[in-house]
CSV table of C-alpha atoms and ligand atoms in Angstrom, one decimal:
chain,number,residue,atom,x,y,z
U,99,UNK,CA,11.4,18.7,25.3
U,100,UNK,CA,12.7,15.3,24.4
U,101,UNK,CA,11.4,12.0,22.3
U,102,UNK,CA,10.4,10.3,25.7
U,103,UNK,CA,8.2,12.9,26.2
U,104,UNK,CA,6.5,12.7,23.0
U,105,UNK,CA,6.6,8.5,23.8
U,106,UNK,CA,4.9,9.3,26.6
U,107,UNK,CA,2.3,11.8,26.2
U,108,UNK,CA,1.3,9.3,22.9
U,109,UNK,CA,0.6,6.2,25.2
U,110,UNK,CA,-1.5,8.2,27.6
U,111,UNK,CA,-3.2,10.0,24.9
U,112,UNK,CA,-4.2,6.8,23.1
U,113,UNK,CA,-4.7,4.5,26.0
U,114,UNK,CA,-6.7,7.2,27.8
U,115,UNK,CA,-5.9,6.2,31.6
U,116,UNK,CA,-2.6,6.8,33.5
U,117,UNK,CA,-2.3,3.5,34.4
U,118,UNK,CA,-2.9,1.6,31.1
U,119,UNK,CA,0.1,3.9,29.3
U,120,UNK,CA,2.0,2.8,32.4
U,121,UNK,CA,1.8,-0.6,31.9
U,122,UNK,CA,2.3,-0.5,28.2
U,123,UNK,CA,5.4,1.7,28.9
U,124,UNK,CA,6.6,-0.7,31.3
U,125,UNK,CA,7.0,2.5,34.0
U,126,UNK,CA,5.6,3.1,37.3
U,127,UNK,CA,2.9,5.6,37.3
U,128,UNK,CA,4.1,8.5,39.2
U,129,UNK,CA,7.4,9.2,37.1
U,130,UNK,CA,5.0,8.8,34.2
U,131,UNK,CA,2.3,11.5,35.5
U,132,UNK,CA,5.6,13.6,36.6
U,133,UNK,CA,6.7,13.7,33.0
U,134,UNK,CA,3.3,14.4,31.2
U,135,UNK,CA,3.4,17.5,33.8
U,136,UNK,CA,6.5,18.4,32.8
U,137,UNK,CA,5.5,18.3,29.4
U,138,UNK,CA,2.8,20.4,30.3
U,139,UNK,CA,5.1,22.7,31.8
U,140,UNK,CA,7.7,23.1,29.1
U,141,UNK,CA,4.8,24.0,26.4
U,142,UNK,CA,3.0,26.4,29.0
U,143,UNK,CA,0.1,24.4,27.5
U,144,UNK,CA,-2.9,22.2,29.2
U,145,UNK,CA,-2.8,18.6,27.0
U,146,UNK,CA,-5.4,16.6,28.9
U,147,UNK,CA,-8.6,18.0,30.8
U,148,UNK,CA,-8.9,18.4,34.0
U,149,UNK,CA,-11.0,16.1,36.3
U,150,UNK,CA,-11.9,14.3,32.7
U,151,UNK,CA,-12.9,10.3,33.0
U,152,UNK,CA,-11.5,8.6,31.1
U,153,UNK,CA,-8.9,11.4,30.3
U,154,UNK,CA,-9.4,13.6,27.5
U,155,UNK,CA,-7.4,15.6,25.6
U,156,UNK,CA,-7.8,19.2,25.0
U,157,UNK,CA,-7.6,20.8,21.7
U,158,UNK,CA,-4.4,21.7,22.2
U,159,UNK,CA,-3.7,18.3,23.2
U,160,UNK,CA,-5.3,17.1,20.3
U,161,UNK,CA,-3.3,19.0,17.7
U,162,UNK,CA,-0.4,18.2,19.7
U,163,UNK,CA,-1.1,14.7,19.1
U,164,UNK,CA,-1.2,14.6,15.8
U,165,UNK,CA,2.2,16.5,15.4
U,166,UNK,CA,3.7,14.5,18.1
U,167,UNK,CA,2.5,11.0,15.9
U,168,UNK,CA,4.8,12.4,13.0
U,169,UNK,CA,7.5,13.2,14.7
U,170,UNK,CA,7.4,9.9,16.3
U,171,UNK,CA,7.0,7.8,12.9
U,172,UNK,CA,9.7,10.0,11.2
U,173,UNK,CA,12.1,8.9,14.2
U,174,UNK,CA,11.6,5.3,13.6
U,175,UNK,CA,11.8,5.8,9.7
U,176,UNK,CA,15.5,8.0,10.6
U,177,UNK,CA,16.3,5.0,12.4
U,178,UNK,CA,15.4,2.6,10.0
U,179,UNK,CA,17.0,4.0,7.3
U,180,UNK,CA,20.2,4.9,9.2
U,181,UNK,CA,21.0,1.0,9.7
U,182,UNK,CA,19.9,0.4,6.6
U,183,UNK,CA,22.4,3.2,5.3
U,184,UNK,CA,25.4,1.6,7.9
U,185,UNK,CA,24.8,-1.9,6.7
U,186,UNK,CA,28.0,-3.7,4.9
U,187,UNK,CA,25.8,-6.1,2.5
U,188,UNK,CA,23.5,-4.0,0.3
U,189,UNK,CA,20.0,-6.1,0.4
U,190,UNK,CA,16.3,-4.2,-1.1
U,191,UNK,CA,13.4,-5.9,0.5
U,192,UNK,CA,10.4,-5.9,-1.9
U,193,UNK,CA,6.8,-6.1,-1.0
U,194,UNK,CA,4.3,-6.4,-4.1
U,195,UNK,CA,0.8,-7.5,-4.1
U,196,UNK,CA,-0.1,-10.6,-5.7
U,197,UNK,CA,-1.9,-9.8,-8.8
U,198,UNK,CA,1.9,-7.6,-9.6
U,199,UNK,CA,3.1,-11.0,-10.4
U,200,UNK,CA,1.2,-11.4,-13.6
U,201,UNK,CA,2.4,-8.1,-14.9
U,202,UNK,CA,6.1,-6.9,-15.3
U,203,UNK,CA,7.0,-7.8,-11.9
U,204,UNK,CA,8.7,-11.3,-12.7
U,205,UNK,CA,11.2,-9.3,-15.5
U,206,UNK,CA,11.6,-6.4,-13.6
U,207,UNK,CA,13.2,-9.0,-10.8
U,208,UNK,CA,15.2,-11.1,-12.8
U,209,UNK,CA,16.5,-8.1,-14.9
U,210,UNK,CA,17.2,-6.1,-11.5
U,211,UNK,CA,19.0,-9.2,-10.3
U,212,UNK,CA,21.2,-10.1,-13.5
U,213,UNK,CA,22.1,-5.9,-13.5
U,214,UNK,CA,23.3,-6.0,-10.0
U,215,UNK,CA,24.5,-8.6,-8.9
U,216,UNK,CA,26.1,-7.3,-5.5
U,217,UNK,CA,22.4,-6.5,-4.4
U,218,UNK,CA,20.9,-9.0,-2.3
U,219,UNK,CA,16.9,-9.3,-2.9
U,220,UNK,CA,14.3,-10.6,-1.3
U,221,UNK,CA,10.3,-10.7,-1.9
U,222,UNK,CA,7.4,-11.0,0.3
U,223,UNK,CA,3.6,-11.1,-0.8
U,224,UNK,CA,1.8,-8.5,1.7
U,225,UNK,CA,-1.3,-6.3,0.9
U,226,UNK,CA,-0.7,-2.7,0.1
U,227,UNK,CA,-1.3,-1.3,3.7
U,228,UNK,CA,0.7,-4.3,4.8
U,229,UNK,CA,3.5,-2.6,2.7
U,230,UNK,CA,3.0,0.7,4.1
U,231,UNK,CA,3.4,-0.4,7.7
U,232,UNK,CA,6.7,-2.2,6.9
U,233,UNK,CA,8.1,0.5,4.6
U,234,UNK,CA,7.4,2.3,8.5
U,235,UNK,CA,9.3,-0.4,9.8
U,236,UNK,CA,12.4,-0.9,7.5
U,237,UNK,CA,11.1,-4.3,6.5
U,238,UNK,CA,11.0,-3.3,3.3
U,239,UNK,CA,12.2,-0.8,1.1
U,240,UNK,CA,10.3,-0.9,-1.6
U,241,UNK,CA,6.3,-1.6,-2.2
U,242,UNK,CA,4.1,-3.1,-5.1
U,243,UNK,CA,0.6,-2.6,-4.7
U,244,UNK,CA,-2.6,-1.3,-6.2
U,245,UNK,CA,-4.5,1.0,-3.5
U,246,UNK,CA,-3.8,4.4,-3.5
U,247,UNK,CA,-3.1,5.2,0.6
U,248,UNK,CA,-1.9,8.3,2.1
U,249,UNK,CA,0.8,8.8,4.3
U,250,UNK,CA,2.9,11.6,5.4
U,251,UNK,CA,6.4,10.0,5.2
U,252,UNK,CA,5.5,7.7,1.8
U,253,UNK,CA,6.2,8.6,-1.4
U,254,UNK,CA,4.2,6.7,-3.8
U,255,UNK,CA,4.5,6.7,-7.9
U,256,UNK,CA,2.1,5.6,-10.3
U,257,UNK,CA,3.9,3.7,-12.8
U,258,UNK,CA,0.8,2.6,-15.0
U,259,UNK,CA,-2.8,2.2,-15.2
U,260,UNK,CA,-3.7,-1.7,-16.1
U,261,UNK,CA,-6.8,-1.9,-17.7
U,262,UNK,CA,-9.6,-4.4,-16.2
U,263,UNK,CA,-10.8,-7.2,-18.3
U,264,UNK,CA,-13.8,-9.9,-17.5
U,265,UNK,CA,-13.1,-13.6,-16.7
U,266,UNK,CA,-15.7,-16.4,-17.6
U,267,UNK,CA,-16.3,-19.8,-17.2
U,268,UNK,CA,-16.1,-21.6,-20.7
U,269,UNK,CA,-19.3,-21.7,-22.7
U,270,UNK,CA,-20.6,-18.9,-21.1
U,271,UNK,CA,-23.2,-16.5,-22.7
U,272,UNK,CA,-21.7,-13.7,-23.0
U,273,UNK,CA,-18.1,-15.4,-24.4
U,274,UNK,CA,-20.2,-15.8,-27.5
U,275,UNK,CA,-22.7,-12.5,-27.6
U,276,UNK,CA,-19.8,-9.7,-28.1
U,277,UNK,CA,-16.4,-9.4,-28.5
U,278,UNK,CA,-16.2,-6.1,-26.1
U,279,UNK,CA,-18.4,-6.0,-22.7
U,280,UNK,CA,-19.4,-3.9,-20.8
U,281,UNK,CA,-20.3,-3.5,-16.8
U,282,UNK,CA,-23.9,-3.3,-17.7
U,283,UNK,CA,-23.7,-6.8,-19.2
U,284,UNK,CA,-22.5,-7.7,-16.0
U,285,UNK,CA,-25.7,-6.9,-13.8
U,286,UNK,CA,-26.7,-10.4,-13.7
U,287,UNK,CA,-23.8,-12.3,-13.0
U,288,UNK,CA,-22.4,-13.3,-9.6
U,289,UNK,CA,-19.2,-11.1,-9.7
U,290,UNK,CA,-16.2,-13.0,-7.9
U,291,UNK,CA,-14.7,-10.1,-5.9
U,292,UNK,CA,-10.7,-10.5,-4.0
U,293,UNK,CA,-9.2,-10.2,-2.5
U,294,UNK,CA,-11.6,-10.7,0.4
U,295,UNK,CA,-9.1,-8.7,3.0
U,296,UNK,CA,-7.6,-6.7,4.3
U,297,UNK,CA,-9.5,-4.0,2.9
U,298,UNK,CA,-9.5,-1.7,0.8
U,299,UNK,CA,-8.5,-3.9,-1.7
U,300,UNK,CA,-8.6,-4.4,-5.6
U,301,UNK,CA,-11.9,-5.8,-4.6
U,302,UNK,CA,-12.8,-2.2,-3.7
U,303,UNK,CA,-11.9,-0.6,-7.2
U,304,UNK,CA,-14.0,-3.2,-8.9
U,305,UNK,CA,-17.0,-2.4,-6.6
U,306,UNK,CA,-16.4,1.4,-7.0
U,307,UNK,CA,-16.1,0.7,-11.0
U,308,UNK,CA,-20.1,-1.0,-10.1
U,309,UNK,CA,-20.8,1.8,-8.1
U,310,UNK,CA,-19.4,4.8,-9.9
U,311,UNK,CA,-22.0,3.8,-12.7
U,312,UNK,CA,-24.7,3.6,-11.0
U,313,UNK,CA,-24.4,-0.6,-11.4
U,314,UNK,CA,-24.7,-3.2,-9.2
U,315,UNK,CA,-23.4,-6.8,-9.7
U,316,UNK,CA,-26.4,-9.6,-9.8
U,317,UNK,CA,-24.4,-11.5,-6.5
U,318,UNK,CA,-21.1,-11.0,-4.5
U,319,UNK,CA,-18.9,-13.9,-4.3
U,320,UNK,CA,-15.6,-13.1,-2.2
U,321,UNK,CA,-12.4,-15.1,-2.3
U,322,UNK,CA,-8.9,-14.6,-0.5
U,323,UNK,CA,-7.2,-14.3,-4.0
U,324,UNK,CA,-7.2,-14.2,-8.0
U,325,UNK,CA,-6.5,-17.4,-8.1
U,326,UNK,CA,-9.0,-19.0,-6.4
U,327,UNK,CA,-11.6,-16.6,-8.1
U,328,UNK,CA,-10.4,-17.8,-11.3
U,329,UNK,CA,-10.5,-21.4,-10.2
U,330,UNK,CA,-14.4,-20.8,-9.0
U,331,UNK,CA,-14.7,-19.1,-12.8
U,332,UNK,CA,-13.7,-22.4,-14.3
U,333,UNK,CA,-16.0,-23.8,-11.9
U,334,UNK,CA,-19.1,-22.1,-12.8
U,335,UNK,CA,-19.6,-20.1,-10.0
U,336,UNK,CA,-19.5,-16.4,-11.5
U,337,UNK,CA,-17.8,-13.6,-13.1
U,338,UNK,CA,-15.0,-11.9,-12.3
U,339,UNK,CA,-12.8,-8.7,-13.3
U,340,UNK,CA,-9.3,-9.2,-13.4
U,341,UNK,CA,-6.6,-6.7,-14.3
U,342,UNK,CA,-5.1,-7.3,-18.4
U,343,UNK,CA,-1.9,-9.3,-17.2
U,344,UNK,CA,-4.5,-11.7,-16.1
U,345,UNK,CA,-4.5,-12.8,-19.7
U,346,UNK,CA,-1.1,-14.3,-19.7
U,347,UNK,CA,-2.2,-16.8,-17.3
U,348,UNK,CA,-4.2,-18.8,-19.8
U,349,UNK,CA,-6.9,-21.7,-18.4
U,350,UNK,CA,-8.3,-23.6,-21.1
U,351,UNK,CA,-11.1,-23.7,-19.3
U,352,UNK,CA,-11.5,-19.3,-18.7
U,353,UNK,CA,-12.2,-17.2,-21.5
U,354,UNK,CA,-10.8,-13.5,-21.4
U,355,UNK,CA,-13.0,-10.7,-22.7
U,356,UNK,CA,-12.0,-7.3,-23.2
U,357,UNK,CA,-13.9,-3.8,-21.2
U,358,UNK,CA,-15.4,-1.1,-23.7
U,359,UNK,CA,-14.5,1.8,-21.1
U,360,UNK,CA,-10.9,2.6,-20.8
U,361,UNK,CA,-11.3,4.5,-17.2
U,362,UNK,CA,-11.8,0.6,-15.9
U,363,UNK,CA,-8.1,0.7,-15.1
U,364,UNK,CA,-6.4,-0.8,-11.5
U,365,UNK,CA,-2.9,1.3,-11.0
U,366,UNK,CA,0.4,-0.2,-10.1
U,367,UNK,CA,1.8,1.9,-7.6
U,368,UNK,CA,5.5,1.7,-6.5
U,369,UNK,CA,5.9,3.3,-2.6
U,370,UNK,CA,8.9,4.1,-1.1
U,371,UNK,CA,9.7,6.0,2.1
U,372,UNK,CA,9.6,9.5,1.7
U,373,UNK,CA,13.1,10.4,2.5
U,374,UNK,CA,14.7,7.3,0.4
U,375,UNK,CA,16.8,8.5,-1.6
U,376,UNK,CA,18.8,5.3,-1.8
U,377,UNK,CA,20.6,4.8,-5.6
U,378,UNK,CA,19.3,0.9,-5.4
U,379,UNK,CA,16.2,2.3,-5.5
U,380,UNK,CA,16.0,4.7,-8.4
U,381,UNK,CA,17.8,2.0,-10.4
U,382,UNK,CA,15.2,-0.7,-9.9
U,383,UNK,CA,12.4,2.8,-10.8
U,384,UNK,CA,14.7,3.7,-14.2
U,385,UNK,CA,14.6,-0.5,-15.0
U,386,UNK,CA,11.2,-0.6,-14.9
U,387,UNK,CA,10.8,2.7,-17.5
U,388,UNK,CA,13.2,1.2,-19.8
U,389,UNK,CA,11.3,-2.3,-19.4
U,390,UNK,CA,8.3,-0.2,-20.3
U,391,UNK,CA,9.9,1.5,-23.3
U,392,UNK,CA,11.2,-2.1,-24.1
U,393,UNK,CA,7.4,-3.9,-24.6
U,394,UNK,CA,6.0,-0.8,-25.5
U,395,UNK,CA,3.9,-0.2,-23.1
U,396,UNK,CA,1.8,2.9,-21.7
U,397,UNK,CA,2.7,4.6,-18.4
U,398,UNK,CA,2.0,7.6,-16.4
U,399,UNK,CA,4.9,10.2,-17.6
U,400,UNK,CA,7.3,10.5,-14.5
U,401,UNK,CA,7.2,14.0,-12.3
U,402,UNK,CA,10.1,15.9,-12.0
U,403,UNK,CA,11.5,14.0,-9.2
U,404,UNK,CA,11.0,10.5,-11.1
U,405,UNK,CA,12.9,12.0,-13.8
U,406,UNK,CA,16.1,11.8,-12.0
U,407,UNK,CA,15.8,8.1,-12.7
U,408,UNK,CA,14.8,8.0,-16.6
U,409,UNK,CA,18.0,10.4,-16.6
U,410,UNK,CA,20.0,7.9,-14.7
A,651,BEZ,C1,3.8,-3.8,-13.9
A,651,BEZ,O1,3.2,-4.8,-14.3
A,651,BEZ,O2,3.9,-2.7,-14.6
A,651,BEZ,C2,4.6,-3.9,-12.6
A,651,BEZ,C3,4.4,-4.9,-11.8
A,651,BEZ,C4,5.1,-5.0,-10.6
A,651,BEZ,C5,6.0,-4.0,-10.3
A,651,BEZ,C6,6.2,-2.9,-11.1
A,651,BEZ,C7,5.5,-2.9,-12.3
């Protein structure tokens, strides 16, 4: 069996019609119904239903599928990494979500930069499952983000929890009733949620902090990104729940109050590809420790595998 098989068999699965996987496969349908055959042949197996319209896979197919999918995504990842491997010029590609760039992510990049010198990097503001894709696609090498998402050939670490504090406009109510809040005081308000999409989203972990309370907010406002939400705080226009770093990015016309339950926390979650093992990356992952230790901060404890890194 070879990787045009598995190609092929993929695009017929997912389009569903002979003809469609043609097309998208640039091939003439007969060589492409003579390989699936083949296929079928070689396994001793039945993928796809007989006499079923549109085609359907069998269980076997299905399972097959699934497999086939991996193998597939761990070709392009050997492929990705292989150039990346053979290339004269080191570079590491970063991807971070936006909010990183209020916590540690500014030091950690001019820190990483003035250490290595040789390195060539570059940054590029994507959402989280944007960053998974192009870790897939040898975009990037390294990801910033705040959703926890699966994926076979992703390795992700959670460097720290950030906890979640409330933005309000100036002169609000509540600036003045307590010095620590809490959700409940928040039922009334119009809660300024972001970003808007893709989802799931930060905006997601503030919902489920609502939700896993048994709370709801008084009104949904959603905005493309934490600064516009802030802006429409200093408007007037609601609430909102930013993560602590927030706080550095002082408005004199937003007033920062602290949460009184420390599981409202967003994570920062540095991905990688699985099979990564690149010595530009476990620098930049031992930097951001010792930046850690540095500012005395809190931070998950690494695993065993991270701890290559703190060792150096
Ligand atoms: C942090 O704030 O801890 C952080 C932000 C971006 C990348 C890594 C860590």
């Amino acid at each position: 069996m070879e990787l045009r098989h598995l190609r092929y068999f993929v695009a017929v699965a997912e389009e569903r019609s002979f003809t469609r996987a043609a097309q998208r496969l640039h091939i003439a349908q007969p060589p492409l119904s003579r390989q699936i055959q083949q296929l079928e042949e070689i396994l001793s197996v039945q993928l796809f239903e007989r006499n079923a319209r549109p085609l359907k896979l069998t269980d076997t197919g299905r399972f097959f599928y699934q497999h086939a999918l991996q193998l597939l995504a761990q070709t392009a990842e050997l492929e990705s990494m292989t150039r990346r491997v053979g290339k004269i010029e080191r570079n590491l590609c970063v991807g971070f979500v936006g909010s990183t760039l209020y916590g540690m992510l500014p030091k950690i990049i001019r820190r990483y930069r003035q250490q290595n010198a040789e390195v060539e990097l570059s940054l590029n503001e994507m959402s989280t499952m944007d960053q998974i894709k192009a870790l897939k696609e040898g975009r990037i090498d390294v990801g910033f983000g705040r959703i926890r998402l699966e994926d076979p050939s992703i390795r992700r670490v959670v460097l720290r929890e950030e906890r979640m504090i409330v933005a309000l406009p100036l002169g609000h109510v509540l600036g003045d009733a307590k010095t620590v809040l809490s959700l409940h005081d928040l039922t009334n308000e119009t809660l300024i949620i972001f970003p808007k999409s893709p989802r799931p989203s930060y905006a997601d972990q503030v919902l489920a902090a609502f939700h896993d309370r048994a709370l709801k907010p008084g009104r949904l406002l959603e905005t493309r990104e934490l600064q516009v939400a802030l802006g429409l705080v200093a408007a007037g226009e609601g609430i909102s729940i930013v993560p602590k770093s927030v706080y550095g990015l002082k408005r004199d016309d937003v007033l920062y109050k602290d949460l009184d339950d420390a599981n409202l926390v967003s994570p920062i979650i540095m991905s990688m590809r699985m099979l990564d093992e690149s010595e530009d990356l476990q620098r930049m992952l031992q930097l951001i420790y010792d930046l850690y230790d540095e500012e005395g901060m809190e931070y998950h404890t690494p695993t065993d595998r991270e701890s290559h890194a703190k060792k150096g």
